[in-house]
Coordinates of C-alpha atoms and ligand atoms in Angstrom, one line a residue:
M1 CA -67.1 -208.7 -45.9
G2 CA -65.9 -211.9 -43.6
T3 CA -63.7 -214.7 -45.6
A4 CA -63.7 -218.1 -43.9
L5 CA -60.2 -219.8 -43.9
D6 CA -58.2 -218.6 -47.1
S7 CA -58.4 -215.4 -48.7
S8 CA -60.9 -215.5 -51.7
I9 CA -64.0 -217.5 -50.9
P10 CA -65.4 -215.0 -49.0
L11 CA -67.9 -215.7 -46.0
V12 CA -72.1 -214.7 -45.9
D13 CA -73.6 -215.0 -43.1
L14 CA -77.5 -216.3 -43.0
S15 CA -78.3 -215.2 -39.7
Q16 CA -78.2 -210.6 -40.6
D17 CA -80.9 -208.8 -41.9
E18 CA -81.9 -209.9 -45.7
A19 CA -80.8 -206.5 -47.3
A20 CA -77.0 -206.7 -45.0
A21 CA -76.6 -210.7 -46.6
A22 CA -77.9 -208.9 -50.2
Q23 CA -75.3 -207.1 -50.7
Q24 CA -72.5 -209.4 -49.3
V25 CA -73.9 -212.0 -51.5
Y26 CA -73.4 -209.5 -54.6
A27 CA -69.9 -209.1 -53.9
A28 CA -69.7 -212.6 -53.5
C29 CA -71.7 -213.6 -56.8
S30 CA -70.2 -210.9 -59.1
G31 CA -66.3 -212.0 -57.8
P32 CA -65.9 -215.5 -57.6
G33 CA -69.4 -217.0 -58.0
F34 CA -68.3 -219.5 -54.7
F35 CA -69.1 -218.0 -51.0
Y36 CA -69.4 -220.4 -47.4
A37 CA -72.8 -220.2 -46.2
A38 CA -72.9 -219.9 -42.3
N39 CA -75.9 -219.9 -40.0
H40 CA -78.5 -221.1 -42.5
G41 CA -80.2 -223.3 -40.3
I42 CA -80.0 -226.5 -41.8
P43 CA -80.0 -228.8 -38.4
Q44 CA -76.3 -230.4 -37.9
E45 CA -78.1 -233.9 -36.5
L46 CA -79.7 -233.8 -40.7
L47 CA -76.6 -233.3 -42.6
S48 CA -74.7 -235.7 -40.2
E49 CA -77.9 -238.3 -40.9
L50 CA -77.9 -237.9 -44.4
F51 CA -73.9 -238.2 -44.4
K52 CA -74.5 -240.9 -42.6
Q53 CA -77.2 -242.8 -44.7
M54 CA -74.8 -241.8 -47.9
R55 CA -71.6 -243.7 -46.4
A56 CA -74.2 -246.8 -45.9
A57 CA -75.6 -246.1 -49.4
F58 CA -72.0 -246.5 -51.3
A59 CA -71.0 -249.5 -48.9
L60 CA -73.8 -251.9 -50.7
P61 CA -72.5 -254.2 -52.5
E62 CA -72.5 -253.7 -56.0
Q63 CA -75.2 -255.4 -57.1
D64 CA -77.3 -253.5 -55.1
K65 CA -76.5 -250.2 -56.4
M66 CA -76.7 -251.5 -59.8
A67 CA -80.2 -252.7 -59.2
M68 CA -81.1 -248.4 -58.8
L69 CA -79.2 -247.5 -61.6
A70 CA -79.8 -244.0 -63.2
D71 CA -82.9 -244.4 -65.5
E72 CA -84.0 -242.2 -68.1
N73 CA -84.9 -239.2 -65.8
N74 CA -81.5 -239.6 -64.7
R75 CA -82.7 -240.4 -61.3
G76 CA -80.4 -243.3 -59.2
Y77 CA -76.5 -244.8 -59.5
T78 CA -74.0 -243.5 -61.7
P79 CA -71.3 -245.6 -61.3
Y80 CA -67.7 -245.4 -61.1
A81 CA -66.5 -243.1 -63.9
E82 CA -69.4 -243.1 -65.6
E83 CA -69.5 -238.9 -65.6
T84 CA -67.1 -236.6 -67.3
L85 CA -67.1 -233.4 -66.8
D86 CA -65.0 -232.3 -68.4
P87 CA -64.5 -234.3 -71.6
A88 CA -61.9 -232.1 -73.6
K89 CA -59.2 -232.8 -71.0
Q90 CA -60.3 -236.4 -69.4
T91 CA -59.0 -239.5 -70.6
R92 CA -60.8 -241.6 -68.3
G93 CA -64.3 -240.4 -66.2
D94 CA -64.6 -239.1 -62.5
T95 CA -63.1 -241.3 -60.3
K96 CA -66.1 -241.2 -58.4
E97 CA -69.7 -242.7 -58.1
G98 CA -72.8 -241.1 -57.2
F99 CA -76.7 -241.1 -56.9
Y100 CA -79.2 -239.0 -58.4
F101 CA -82.0 -237.7 -56.3
G102 CA -84.8 -235.3 -57.0
R103 CA -88.1 -234.0 -55.7
E104 CA -90.0 -237.5 -56.0
V105 CA -92.6 -236.8 -59.0
P106 CA -95.2 -239.8 -59.4
A107 CA -94.6 -241.8 -63.1
D108 CA -98.2 -241.9 -63.8
S109 CA -99.2 -238.1 -63.2
E110 CA -98.6 -235.2 -66.3
E111 CA -95.7 -234.2 -64.6
G112 CA -93.7 -237.5 -65.1
Q113 CA -94.1 -237.4 -68.2
L114 CA -91.7 -234.4 -68.8
P115 CA -87.8 -234.9 -69.1
L116 CA -86.2 -235.2 -65.8
H117 CA -89.0 -235.6 -63.9
G118 CA -90.4 -239.4 -62.3
P119 CA -90.0 -240.9 -58.9
N120 CA -86.7 -241.7 -57.3
Q121 CA -84.9 -244.8 -57.0
W122 CA -85.2 -246.0 -53.5
P123 CA -82.7 -248.5 -51.8
P124 CA -84.9 -251.1 -50.1
E125 CA -86.4 -249.9 -46.7
Q126 CA -84.5 -252.9 -45.3
L127 CA -81.3 -252.7 -46.6
L128 CA -81.2 -248.6 -45.6
P129 CA -83.5 -248.2 -42.5
G130 CA -84.7 -244.4 -42.7
F131 CA -82.8 -243.7 -45.6
R132 CA -86.0 -242.4 -47.7
Q133 CA -87.1 -239.6 -45.0
T134 CA -83.8 -238.4 -44.5
V135 CA -82.9 -237.5 -47.9
T136 CA -86.6 -236.3 -48.8
A137 CA -86.4 -233.8 -44.7
Y138 CA -83.5 -232.5 -46.6
C139 CA -84.2 -231.9 -50.0
D140 CA -86.9 -230.2 -48.3
A141 CA -84.9 -227.8 -46.3
A142 CA -82.5 -227.3 -49.3
T143 CA -85.2 -225.9 -51.2
G144 CA -86.2 -224.0 -48.5
L145 CA -82.4 -222.4 -48.1
G146 CA -82.2 -222.3 -52.0
M147 CA -85.0 -219.9 -51.8
R148 CA -83.8 -217.8 -49.3
L149 CA -81.1 -217.4 -51.3
L150 CA -83.1 -216.5 -54.5
R151 CA -84.8 -214.1 -52.2
L152 CA -81.0 -213.0 -51.3
L153 CA -80.0 -212.8 -55.0
A154 CA -82.8 -210.8 -56.3
L155 CA -82.2 -208.1 -54.0
S156 CA -79.0 -208.1 -54.4
L157 CA -79.8 -207.2 -58.1
G158 CA -82.1 -204.0 -57.5
L159 CA -85.2 -206.6 -57.8
P160 CA -87.8 -207.5 -55.5
G161 CA -86.7 -210.8 -53.1
G162 CA -89.6 -212.8 -54.6
Y163 CA -88.8 -212.2 -58.3
F164 CA -87.5 -215.6 -59.5
A165 CA -89.9 -217.3 -57.4
P166 CA -92.6 -217.5 -60.1
Y167 CA -89.5 -220.0 -62.1
F168 CA -88.9 -222.5 -58.7
T169 CA -92.6 -223.1 -58.8
H170 CA -91.8 -226.6 -59.5
P171 CA -87.8 -226.5 -58.7
M172 CA -85.7 -229.3 -60.7
V173 CA -84.1 -229.9 -57.7
A174 CA -80.7 -232.4 -57.6
L175 CA -79.2 -234.2 -54.5
R176 CA -76.1 -236.0 -55.6
P177 CA -74.2 -237.6 -53.5
L178 CA -70.8 -238.5 -54.3
H179 CA -68.0 -241.0 -52.9
Y180 CA -64.1 -240.6 -54.3
T181 CA -62.0 -243.3 -54.4
A182 CA -58.6 -242.6 -52.8
E183 CA -57.0 -242.8 -56.6
V184 CA -54.6 -239.6 -56.6
S185 CA -55.6 -237.3 -59.4
S186 CA -53.3 -237.1 -62.4
P187 CA -53.8 -234.2 -64.4
G188 CA -51.1 -234.2 -66.4
E189 CA -52.7 -238.0 -67.5
G190 CA -56.1 -236.2 -67.5
V191 CA -57.5 -238.3 -64.8
F192 CA -59.9 -236.6 -62.1
G193 CA -61.7 -236.2 -59.6
A194 CA -63.9 -234.7 -61.1
G195 CA -62.8 -232.7 -64.2
A196 CA -63.4 -228.9 -65.1
H197 CA -66.6 -227.8 -64.6
S198 CA -69.2 -225.3 -64.1
D199 CA -72.6 -226.2 -62.6
Y200 CA -75.4 -226.0 -64.9
G201 CA -78.4 -224.7 -63.2
M202 CA -79.0 -221.5 -60.5
L203 CA -77.3 -223.0 -57.3
T204 CA -75.2 -225.3 -55.7
L205 CA -75.4 -225.5 -51.6
L206 CA -72.5 -228.4 -51.5
A207 CA -72.0 -229.9 -48.0
T208 CA -68.3 -231.7 -47.7
D209 CA -66.8 -233.8 -45.6
E210 CA -62.7 -233.5 -43.9
V211 CA -61.5 -233.9 -46.8
P212 CA -59.8 -231.3 -49.6
G213 CA -60.2 -232.4 -53.0
L214 CA -62.5 -228.9 -54.0
Q215 CA -60.4 -226.2 -56.5
V216 CA -61.7 -223.7 -57.9
G217 CA -61.0 -221.8 -60.8
R218 CA -59.2 -218.2 -61.5
S219 CA -62.0 -216.6 -64.0
S220 CA -60.6 -213.9 -66.0
S221 CA -63.0 -211.1 -66.0
S222 CA -62.2 -209.7 -68.9
S223 CA -66.1 -208.9 -70.7
S224 CA -67.0 -208.0 -67.4
S225 CA -67.5 -204.5 -66.4
S226 CA -67.8 -205.1 -62.9
S227 CA -65.4 -205.0 -60.6
S228 CA -66.2 -205.6 -57.3
S229 CA -63.8 -205.7 -54.0
S230 CA -64.4 -209.6 -54.4
S231 CA -62.8 -209.6 -58.3
D232 CA -59.4 -207.7 -56.5
E233 CA -59.7 -210.5 -54.1
V234 CA -60.0 -213.0 -57.1
R235 CA -57.0 -211.5 -59.2
G236 CA -55.1 -212.2 -55.8
L237 CA -55.3 -216.0 -56.2
Q238 CA -52.0 -218.1 -55.9
V239 CA -50.7 -219.2 -59.0
G240 CA -51.9 -223.6 -58.9
S241 CA -49.6 -226.2 -59.8
S242 CA -51.9 -227.6 -62.7
S243 CA -50.0 -226.4 -66.4
S244 CA -53.1 -226.4 -68.2
S245 CA -54.8 -223.8 -70.3
S246 CA -58.7 -224.8 -70.2
S247 CA -60.2 -225.3 -73.7
S248 CA -63.0 -224.8 -71.3
S249 CA -66.0 -227.4 -71.1
S250 CA -67.6 -224.8 -69.5
S251 CA -71.1 -225.1 -70.8
S252 CA -72.4 -221.6 -70.5
S253 CA -68.6 -219.8 -72.5
D254 CA -69.9 -222.0 -75.4
E255 CA -71.8 -219.7 -77.2
V256 CA -70.0 -216.6 -76.4
P257 CA -66.3 -217.2 -76.4
G258 CA -64.2 -215.7 -74.2
L259 CA -66.7 -214.7 -71.8
Q260 CA -65.6 -217.0 -68.9
V261 CA -61.9 -218.0 -69.6
H262 CA -60.1 -219.9 -67.6
L263 CA -56.4 -218.0 -66.9
N264 CA -53.1 -220.3 -66.9
G265 CA -54.4 -223.2 -65.3
S266 CA -54.5 -221.6 -61.6
W267 CA -56.5 -223.4 -58.8
Q268 CA -57.1 -222.6 -55.6
D269 CA -58.3 -224.7 -53.0
V270 CA -61.7 -224.5 -51.2
Q271 CA -61.3 -225.3 -47.5
P272 CA -64.2 -227.8 -46.1
L273 CA -65.9 -224.5 -43.6
P274 CA -67.4 -227.2 -40.5
G275 CA -71.3 -226.2 -40.5
A276 CA -71.2 -224.3 -43.3
F277 CA -71.6 -224.7 -47.1
I278 CA -70.0 -223.7 -49.9
V279 CA -72.6 -222.3 -52.2
N280 CA -71.8 -221.9 -56.4
L281 CA -73.5 -220.4 -58.9
G282 CA -74.5 -222.0 -62.2
D283 CA -74.4 -221.1 -65.6
M284 CA -79.0 -220.3 -65.2
L285 CA -77.8 -217.8 -63.4
E286 CA -74.5 -216.4 -65.4
R287 CA -77.5 -215.9 -68.5
W288 CA -79.8 -214.5 -65.8
S289 CA -77.9 -211.8 -65.0
N290 CA -75.8 -211.0 -67.7
G291 CA -72.1 -212.5 -66.6
I292 CA -72.2 -210.0 -63.7
F293 CA -73.2 -212.9 -61.5
K294 CA -70.2 -216.0 -62.1
S295 CA -70.7 -219.3 -62.9
T296 CA -67.0 -220.1 -62.3
L297 CA -65.2 -223.3 -63.4
H298 CA -64.5 -226.0 -60.1
R299 CA -63.0 -229.7 -60.3
V300 CA -61.8 -232.0 -57.5
I301 CA -58.3 -233.5 -57.2
N302 CA -57.2 -236.3 -55.3
T303 CA -54.2 -235.4 -53.8
T304 CA -54.8 -237.0 -50.3
G305 CA -54.7 -240.3 -51.2
Q306 CA -57.8 -240.7 -49.3
E307 CA -61.6 -241.9 -50.0
R308 CA -63.8 -238.2 -49.8
Y309 CA -67.2 -237.7 -49.8
S310 CA -69.3 -234.5 -50.8
I311 CA -73.2 -234.2 -51.0
P312 CA -73.8 -231.4 -53.5
F313 CA -77.3 -230.1 -53.8
F314 CA -79.0 -228.4 -57.0
F315 CA -81.4 -226.3 -57.5
E316 CA -82.6 -225.6 -60.6
P317 CA -85.5 -223.4 -61.5
N318 CA -88.7 -225.4 -63.7
L319 CA -87.7 -226.9 -66.4
T320 CA -90.3 -224.8 -69.1
A321 CA -88.6 -221.4 -67.2
K322 CA -87.7 -219.1 -69.8
V323 CA -83.7 -218.0 -69.1
E324 CA -83.0 -215.0 -70.3
C325 CA -81.0 -211.4 -69.4
L326 CA -82.2 -209.3 -66.7
P327 CA -83.3 -206.5 -68.5
C328 CA -81.7 -204.6 -65.1
C329 CA -78.5 -206.0 -66.2
V330 CA -78.9 -205.3 -69.7
T331 CA -77.1 -202.0 -70.5
E332 CA -75.6 -200.5 -74.0
E333 CA -72.1 -200.7 -72.3
R334 CA -73.6 -204.8 -71.2
P335 CA -75.9 -205.6 -74.4
A336 CA -77.3 -209.1 -73.9
A337 CA -74.8 -211.6 -74.2
Y338 CA -76.7 -215.1 -74.2
P339 CA -79.9 -216.5 -76.3
P340 CA -83.0 -217.0 -74.6
T341 CA -82.8 -220.4 -73.5
T342 CA -84.5 -222.9 -71.4
A343 CA -83.8 -224.6 -68.1
G344 CA -84.7 -227.6 -69.5
E345 CA -83.3 -227.3 -72.9
H346 CA -79.5 -226.1 -70.7
L347 CA -79.6 -229.3 -68.5
L348 CA -80.8 -231.8 -71.1
A349 CA -77.6 -230.5 -73.3
M350 CA -74.9 -230.3 -70.3
Y351 CA -76.4 -233.7 -69.2
A352 CA -76.0 -235.9 -72.9
Q353 CA -72.8 -234.2 -73.0
T354 CA -70.8 -235.5 -69.7
H355 CA -73.0 -238.9 -68.5
A356 CA -72.4 -242.0 -70.4
G357 CA -75.6 -243.3 -68.8
Y358 CA -77.7 -240.9 -69.6
D359 CA -79.8 -241.1 -73.2
V360 CA -81.3 -237.8 -73.5
N361 CA -83.2 -238.5 -76.5
R362 CA -85.4 -241.5 -74.2
K363 CA -87.5 -238.3 -72.4
A364 CA -86.7 -235.3 -74.6
Q365 CA -89.8 -233.4 -75.3
G366 CA -91.3 -230.5 -72.7
T367 CA -88.3 -228.6 -72.3
A368 CA -90.2 -225.4 -74.7
A369 CA -90.7 -222.2 -72.7
T370 CA -93.6 -221.3 -71.0
V371 CA -94.6 -218.5 -68.4
A372 CA -91.9 -219.4 -66.4
Ligands
AKG1 O1 -67.1 -233.2 -54.9 C1 -67.2 -231.6 -54.7 O2 -66.8 -231.1 -53.9 C2 -67.3 -230.6 -56.1 C3 -68.5 -231.5 -56.9 C4 -69.2 -231.2 -58.1 O3 -68.2 -230.0 -58.1 C5 -70.4 -231.1 -58.7 O4 -70.7 -232.3 -58.5 O5 -70.3 -230.5 -59.4
FE2_2 FE1 -69.6 -228.6 -59.3

């Protein structure tokens, strides 16, 4: 498998055949839980237009952004420091502002009654011409890429390529443009661009500008019996400067102490790779795979004194999708390590912990599991 720019984050070439790509995906997911996705097929012009639109949105006057303040569905604008991704470690909120956009769901539809589902809060067309069209086109393209990656994940686990598709018939997607201020982070004082966290869902497709800042935690595979070449690469990560040992706000680990421990506070920079996405796995995939695939801790640190823009796209299952350890990932030596949950339950619990502006009780029914 190729690696890009540094020795620990593998590169998966999506232009090759599925079987070969699935092999690379397995090594990456059971190793660092992060990979670069190259030759992904999303046009560079669309990404450039998206970044242009996002910069313009963040540059709007405060009152225009506040007019889109995140609503009961957690869609809209989240002001500077509204989110605290690592409440145990941070003395202030993340030094960033952001937006949430999702799949457009009419408020008066049946689906619109569900938590986290509803219409987006769009900026007025005359303020940002083409914004809505660009975001919609990008969300469609990223959803398509997410579905392709689901096939590779399933194949890599020895499952039929379409295994996950029934759980993603009404996916919860969140486009989350972020604007980090120029403030230099101060980990010792609890000030971070984005506090250490694992992502909550299935997959994250991250596009960033050229400014570095993302760091991935060195994760212990102490409870993991899987050893792959990529895990060896993870073991070889260099020890970073942070001395904090994590009490890991990492979500999925809560019920299973020790499953994913971040050791020694060591962090590895993840450099932007032009033209490629940085893909990482979230808690739901870790749970589904019974810990074979890793939802790895990561954070954003500003060491440059520069502003930074990044655009994560969170690709999550249907709200009611039941997420439980797959039979193919459970053995006598590796008993099921996670109780079943639903995508909605997990996501709502995590948003409640980390978003000061989100009140989970405003719209919290409807997360019980159904078929998918
Ligand atoms: O800005 C980045 O590079 C990463 C952001 C992130 O990890 C997140 O929002 O979950
Ligand atoms: Fe993240």
